[in-house]
Amino acid sequence: MRWLINLVNSSIGKKLLMALTGVAMTGWLVAHLAGNLLIFVGAEAFNAYAEFLAKQPWLWPARLGLLGIFLLHVGLAFRLTWENNRARGNDYEFKDASGASYASRSMIITGILVIFYVGIHLADFTFADKSGPFGLYGLVVETLAQPLHGLMYLGFLALIGYHLSHGLQSFFQSLGLHHSAYTPHLKVLTLLASVGLWLGFSSIPIYLMIKGGL
């Protein structure tokens, strides 16, 4: 057990744990997108899916688990950033950190913006009033059909796609999968996965802005 504690307390252990929590959230994004795409089918299918989820006893435990993973990911990100900044007093570590300084800074900045987006998303859809005649479907359509709101979501989705692309690459590096023979292929795969999720989520506000509401 002590080796596990030592691993988690090490820089490598923190990076690995942050990578694993990131992959877990990516898996949730895939499932979330699959449900959201029902918006293209219509109100009946989308609301039936939402009502099915709302009736499941595991929904809130799953949400709390996801929240825990999210908070752990964020906490590790800030902790590693602080440790990296402190380590720059050492010449060798500074040289090592400087090579990844842009990526590190961009990840923490996009990460903060993603946190802001999550708050907006929860306020708009999870905790908002869904008692209208079209239920959650109507709420989503009327919200994202507004050009200002729809464009804001597209901007945040682009940030998530960028963050995800770099995060998935970091995941493979944390596992030690870094070699000139296959790293370029892994970069292409992570880019395709990120672009695929970005296109999937972005298609919804684009469609609803063109559709113009209910």
mmCIF file of C-alpha atoms in Angstrom:
data_model
loop_
_atom_site.group_PDB
_atom_site.id
_atom_site.type_symbol
_atom_site.label_atom_id
_atom_site.label_comp_id
_atom_site.label_asym_id
_atom_site.label_seq_id
_atom_site.Cartn_x
_atom_site.Cartn_y
_atom_site.Cartn_z
ATOM 1 C CA MET A 1 0.000 0.000 0.000
ATOM 2 C CA ARG A 2 2.906 2.328 0.748
ATOM 3 C CA TRP A 3 4.162 2.057 -2.836
ATOM 4 C CA LEU A 4 0.743 3.229 -4.032
ATOM 5 C CA ILE A 5 0.818 6.241 -1.707
ATOM 6 C CA ASN A 6 4.350 7.062 -2.861
ATOM 7 C CA LEU A 7 3.260 6.758 -6.491
ATOM 8 C CA VAL A 8 0.285 9.090 -6.032
ATOM 9 C CA ASN A 9 2.478 11.611 -4.208
ATOM 10 C CA SER A 10 5.070 11.575 -6.988
ATOM 11 C CA SER A 11 4.950 13.849 -10.016
ATOM 12 C CA ILE A 12 4.593 10.843 -12.343
ATOM 13 C CA GLY A 13 1.776 9.437 -10.212
ATOM 14 C CA LYS A 14 -0.117 12.743 -10.259
ATOM 15 C CA LYS A 15 0.277 13.010 -14.030
ATOM 16 C CA LEU A 16 -0.951 9.442 -14.486
ATOM 17 C CA LEU A 17 -3.942 10.002 -12.209
ATOM 18 C CA MET A 18 -4.803 13.241 -13.973
ATOM 19 C CA ALA A 19 -4.567 11.449 -17.323
ATOM 20 C CA LEU A 20 -6.835 8.622 -16.121
ATOM 21 C CA THR A 21 -9.454 11.042 -14.769
ATOM 22 C CA GLY A 22 -9.295 12.892 -18.085
ATOM 23 C CA VAL A 23 -9.926 9.677 -20.020
ATOM 24 C CA ALA A 24 -12.841 8.859 -17.700
ATOM 25 C CA MET A 25 -14.417 12.238 -18.474
ATOM 26 C CA THR A 26 -13.781 11.690 -22.187
ATOM 27 C CA GLY A 27 -15.739 8.438 -21.949
ATOM 28 C CA TRP A 28 -18.569 10.355 -20.329
ATOM 29 C CA LEU A 29 -18.455 12.924 -23.153
ATOM 30 C CA VAL A 30 -18.912 10.138 -25.712
ATOM 31 C CA ALA A 31 -21.970 8.817 -23.851
ATOM 32 C CA HIS A 32 -23.313 12.356 -23.379
ATOM 33 C CA LEU A 33 -22.944 13.091 -27.088
ATOM 34 C CA ALA A 34 -24.767 9.882 -28.031
ATOM 35 C CA GLY A 35 -27.783 11.010 -26.012
ATOM 36 C CA ASN A 36 -27.621 14.617 -27.191
ATOM 37 C CA LEU A 37 -27.689 13.594 -30.851
ATOM 38 C CA LEU A 38 -31.290 12.482 -30.291
ATOM 39 C CA ILE A 39 -32.104 16.183 -30.660
ATOM 40 C CA PHE A 40 -32.018 15.510 -34.419
ATOM 41 C CA VAL A 41 -34.686 12.802 -34.068
ATOM 42 C CA GLY A 42 -37.190 15.106 -32.411
ATOM 43 C CA ALA A 43 -38.841 16.141 -29.162
ATOM 44 C CA GLU A 44 -40.425 12.785 -28.365
ATOM 45 C CA ALA A 45 -37.207 10.768 -28.623
ATOM 46 C CA PHE A 46 -35.062 13.379 -26.856
ATOM 47 C CA ASN A 47 -37.482 13.875 -23.963
ATOM 48 C CA ALA A 48 -38.023 10.116 -23.608
ATOM 49 C CA TYR A 49 -34.268 9.674 -23.243
ATOM 50 C CA ALA A 50 -34.083 12.490 -20.668
ATOM 51 C CA GLU A 51 -37.000 11.037 -18.682
ATOM 52 C CA PHE A 52 -35.437 7.562 -18.787
ATOM 53 C CA LEU A 53 -32.219 8.920 -17.288
ATOM 54 C CA ALA A 54 -34.084 10.936 -14.655
ATOM 55 C CA LYS A 55 -35.808 7.776 -13.378
ATOM 56 C CA GLN A 56 -32.617 5.760 -12.946
ATOM 57 C CA PRO A 57 -31.503 5.218 -9.314
ATOM 58 C CA TRP A 58 -27.854 5.415 -10.357
ATOM 59 C CA LEU A 59 -28.144 8.866 -11.942
ATOM 60 C CA TRP A 60 -27.207 10.976 -8.924
ATOM 61 C CA PRO A 61 -24.500 8.572 -7.682
ATOM 62 C CA ALA A 62 -23.059 8.718 -11.220
ATOM 63 C CA ARG A 63 -23.240 12.516 -11.222
ATOM 64 C CA LEU A 64 -21.528 12.707 -7.843
ATOM 65 C CA GLY A 65 -18.862 10.273 -9.038
ATOM 66 C CA LEU A 66 -18.309 12.363 -12.150
ATOM 67 C CA LEU A 67 -18.100 15.491 -9.996
ATOM 68 C CA GLY A 68 -15.475 13.800 -7.831
ATOM 69 C CA ILE A 69 -13.454 12.821 -10.908
ATOM 70 C CA PHE A 70 -13.778 16.358 -12.269
ATOM 71 C CA LEU A 71 -12.647 17.978 -8.999
ATOM 72 C CA LEU A 72 -9.747 15.528 -8.677
ATOM 73 C CA HIS A 73 -8.669 16.311 -12.239
ATOM 74 C CA VAL A 74 -8.819 20.056 -11.591
ATOM 75 C CA GLY A 75 -7.023 19.766 -8.254
ATOM 76 C CA LEU A 76 -4.222 17.703 -9.775
ATOM 77 C CA ALA A 77 -3.865 20.171 -12.643
ATOM 78 C CA PHE A 78 -3.382 23.107 -10.279
ATOM 79 C CA ARG A 79 -1.083 21.080 -8.033
ATOM 80 C CA LEU A 80 1.155 20.018 -10.931
ATOM 81 C CA THR A 81 1.237 23.555 -12.313
ATOM 82 C CA TRP A 82 2.316 24.873 -8.914
ATOM 83 C CA GLU A 83 4.983 22.180 -8.580
ATOM 84 C CA ASN A 84 6.293 22.865 -12.095
ATOM 85 C CA ASN A 85 6.543 26.589 -11.396
ATOM 86 C CA ARG A 86 8.383 25.910 -8.143
ATOM 87 C CA ALA A 87 10.735 23.444 -9.853
ATOM 88 C CA ARG A 88 11.962 26.074 -12.300
ATOM 89 C CA GLY A 89 14.525 27.139 -9.742
ATOM 90 C CA ASN A 90 16.477 24.033 -10.759
ATOM 91 C CA ASP A 91 18.386 24.508 -14.048
ATOM 92 C CA TYR A 92 17.769 20.992 -15.312
ATOM 93 C CA GLU A 93 14.081 20.998 -14.451
ATOM 94 C CA PHE A 94 13.717 24.457 -15.928
ATOM 95 C CA LYS A 95 15.064 23.238 -19.240
ATOM 96 C CA ASP A 96 12.706 20.292 -19.088
ATOM 97 C CA ALA A 97 9.718 22.412 -18.158
ATOM 98 C CA SER A 98 10.442 25.191 -20.670
ATOM 99 C CA GLY A 99 9.976 22.837 -23.595
ATOM 100 C CA ALA A 100 6.454 22.099 -22.491
ATOM 101 C CA SER A 101 5.726 25.567 -21.073
ATOM 102 C CA TYR A 102 3.371 26.616 -23.872
ATOM 103 C CA ALA A 103 1.391 23.369 -23.722
ATOM 104 C CA SER A 104 1.230 23.532 -19.921
ATOM 105 C CA ARG A 105 0.059 27.143 -19.895
ATOM 106 C CA SER A 106 -2.510 26.541 -22.608
ATOM 107 C CA MET A 107 -3.901 23.504 -20.795
ATOM 108 C CA ILE A 108 -4.378 25.361 -17.516
ATOM 109 C CA ILE A 109 -5.966 28.359 -19.294
ATOM 110 C CA THR A 110 -8.336 26.267 -21.404
ATOM 111 C CA GLY A 111 -9.052 24.156 -18.325
ATOM 112 C CA ILE A 112 -10.173 27.237 -16.367
ATOM 113 C CA LEU A 113 -12.400 28.302 -19.269
ATOM 114 C CA VAL A 114 -13.872 24.789 -19.446
ATOM 115 C CA ILE A 115 -14.771 25.035 -15.733
ATOM 116 C CA PHE A 116 -16.561 28.308 -16.499
ATOM 117 C CA TYR A 117 -18.383 26.615 -19.394
ATOM 118 C CA VAL A 118 -19.496 23.711 -17.188
ATOM 119 C CA GLY A 119 -21.078 26.201 -14.784
ATOM 120 C CA ILE A 120 -22.997 27.878 -17.627
ATOM 121 C CA HIS A 121 -24.052 24.521 -19.054
ATOM 122 C CA LEU A 122 -25.409 23.304 -15.706
ATOM 123 C CA ALA A 123 -27.287 26.567 -15.156
ATOM 124 C CA ASP A 124 -28.761 26.483 -18.671
ATOM 125 C CA PHE A 125 -29.931 22.874 -18.771
ATOM 126 C CA THR A 126 -29.432 20.764 -15.626
ATOM 127 C CA PHE A 127 -30.882 23.144 -13.036
ATOM 128 C CA ALA A 128 -33.150 25.178 -15.319
ATOM 129 C CA ASP A 129 -36.939 24.924 -15.463
ATOM 130 C CA LYS A 130 -37.955 22.149 -17.863
ATOM 131 C CA SER A 131 -41.710 22.362 -17.254
ATOM 132 C CA GLY A 132 -42.533 23.962 -20.600
ATOM 133 C CA PRO A 133 -44.779 22.224 -23.147
ATOM 134 C CA PHE A 134 -41.774 20.768 -24.993
ATOM 135 C CA GLY A 135 -39.820 19.779 -21.874
ATOM 136 C CA LEU A 136 -36.027 19.618 -22.000
ATOM 137 C CA TYR A 137 -36.124 19.490 -25.797
ATOM 138 C CA GLY A 138 -37.829 22.882 -25.911
ATOM 139 C CA LEU A 139 -35.372 24.344 -23.413
ATOM 140 C CA VAL A 140 -32.344 23.158 -25.415
ATOM 141 C CA VAL A 141 -33.777 24.306 -28.737
ATOM 142 C CA GLU A 142 -34.843 27.748 -27.529
ATOM 143 C CA THR A 143 -31.523 28.310 -25.741
ATOM 144 C CA LEU A 144 -29.113 27.231 -28.470
ATOM 145 C CA ALA A 145 -31.187 28.717 -31.305
ATOM 146 C CA GLN A 146 -30.290 32.173 -29.969
ATOM 147 C CA PRO A 147 -27.283 33.239 -32.094
ATOM 148 C CA LEU A 148 -25.341 34.820 -29.223
ATOM 149 C CA HIS A 149 -25.864 31.806 -26.993
ATOM 150 C CA GLY A 150 -25.226 29.306 -29.773
ATOM 151 C CA LEU A 151 -21.996 31.016 -30.851
ATOM 152 C CA MET A 152 -20.815 31.171 -27.248
ATOM 153 C CA TYR A 153 -21.317 27.420 -26.950
ATOM 154 C CA LEU A 154 -19.409 26.852 -30.192
ATOM 155 C CA GLY A 155 -16.502 28.856 -28.815
ATOM 156 C CA PHE A 156 -16.422 26.846 -25.605
ATOM 157 C CA LEU A 157 -16.698 23.582 -27.549
ATOM 158 C CA ALA A 158 -13.630 24.571 -29.586
ATOM 159 C CA LEU A 159 -11.731 25.110 -26.320
ATOM 160 C CA ILE A 160 -12.841 21.704 -25.055
ATOM 161 C CA GLY A 161 -11.702 20.087 -28.310
ATOM 162 C CA TYR A 162 -8.287 21.747 -28.015
ATOM 163 C CA HIS A 163 -7.959 20.770 -24.348
ATOM 164 C CA LEU A 164 -9.037 17.217 -25.123
ATOM 165 C CA SER A 165 -6.555 16.828 -27.980
ATOM 166 C CA HIS A 166 -3.593 17.803 -25.804
ATOM 167 C CA GLY A 167 -4.966 15.878 -22.838
ATOM 168 C CA LEU A 168 -5.227 12.606 -24.758
ATOM 169 C CA GLN A 169 -1.661 13.010 -26.014
ATOM 170 C CA SER A 170 -0.533 13.559 -22.418
ATOM 171 C CA PHE A 171 -2.392 10.399 -21.407
ATOM 172 C CA PHE A 172 -0.299 8.236 -23.719
ATOM 173 C CA GLN A 173 2.886 9.978 -22.603
ATOM 174 C CA SER A 174 1.959 9.310 -18.958
ATOM 175 C CA LEU A 175 1.683 5.620 -19.821
ATOM 176 C CA GLY A 176 5.174 5.733 -21.299
ATOM 177 C CA LEU A 177 3.884 5.352 -24.857
ATOM 178 C CA HIS A 178 6.244 7.846 -26.416
ATOM 179 C CA HIS A 179 8.379 6.683 -29.324
ATOM 180 C CA SER A 180 9.220 8.080 -32.738
ATOM 181 C CA ALA A 181 7.798 4.926 -34.349
ATOM 182 C CA TYR A 182 4.241 5.315 -33.088
ATOM 183 C CA THR A 183 3.878 8.709 -31.362
ATOM 184 C CA PRO A 184 2.942 10.460 -34.656
ATOM 185 C CA HIS A 185 0.177 7.880 -35.203
ATOM 186 C CA LEU A 186 -1.106 8.366 -31.650
ATOM 187 C CA LYS A 187 -1.180 12.127 -32.232
ATOM 188 C CA VAL A 188 -3.291 11.616 -35.349
ATOM 189 C CA LEU A 189 -5.676 9.304 -33.472
ATOM 190 C CA THR A 190 -6.084 11.733 -30.572
ATOM 191 C CA LEU A 191 -6.639 14.592 -33.004
ATOM 192 C CA LEU A 192 -9.288 12.613 -34.896
ATOM 193 C CA ALA A 193 -11.040 11.664 -31.647
ATOM 194 C CA SER A 194 -11.048 15.282 -30.465
ATOM 195 C CA VAL A 195 -12.262 16.633 -33.801
ATOM 196 C CA GLY A 196 -14.946 13.939 -33.940
ATOM 197 C CA LEU A 197 -16.317 14.917 -30.525
ATOM 198 C CA TRP A 198 -16.063 18.608 -31.361
ATOM 199 C CA LEU A 199 -17.959 18.154 -34.636
ATOM 200 C CA GLY A 200 -20.593 16.009 -32.936
ATOM 201 C CA PHE A 201 -21.333 18.509 -30.184
ATOM 202 C CA SER A 202 -20.971 21.549 -32.461
ATOM 203 C CA SER A 203 -23.474 20.156 -34.949
ATOM 204 C CA ILE A 204 -26.256 20.676 -32.388
ATOM 205 C CA PRO A 205 -26.059 24.477 -31.869
ATOM 206 C CA ILE A 206 -25.278 24.972 -35.577
ATOM 207 C CA TYR A 207 -28.390 22.990 -36.543
ATOM 208 C CA LEU A 208 -30.580 24.780 -34.004
ATOM 209 C CA MET A 209 -29.368 28.255 -35.023
ATOM 210 C CA ILE A 210 -30.167 27.422 -38.655
ATOM 211 C CA LYS A 211 -33.504 25.906 -37.629
ATOM 212 C CA GLY A 212 -34.322 29.028 -35.656
ATOM 213 C CA GLY A 213 -36.130 27.562 -32.648
ATOM 214 C CA LEU A 214 -39.218 25.410 -32.246
#
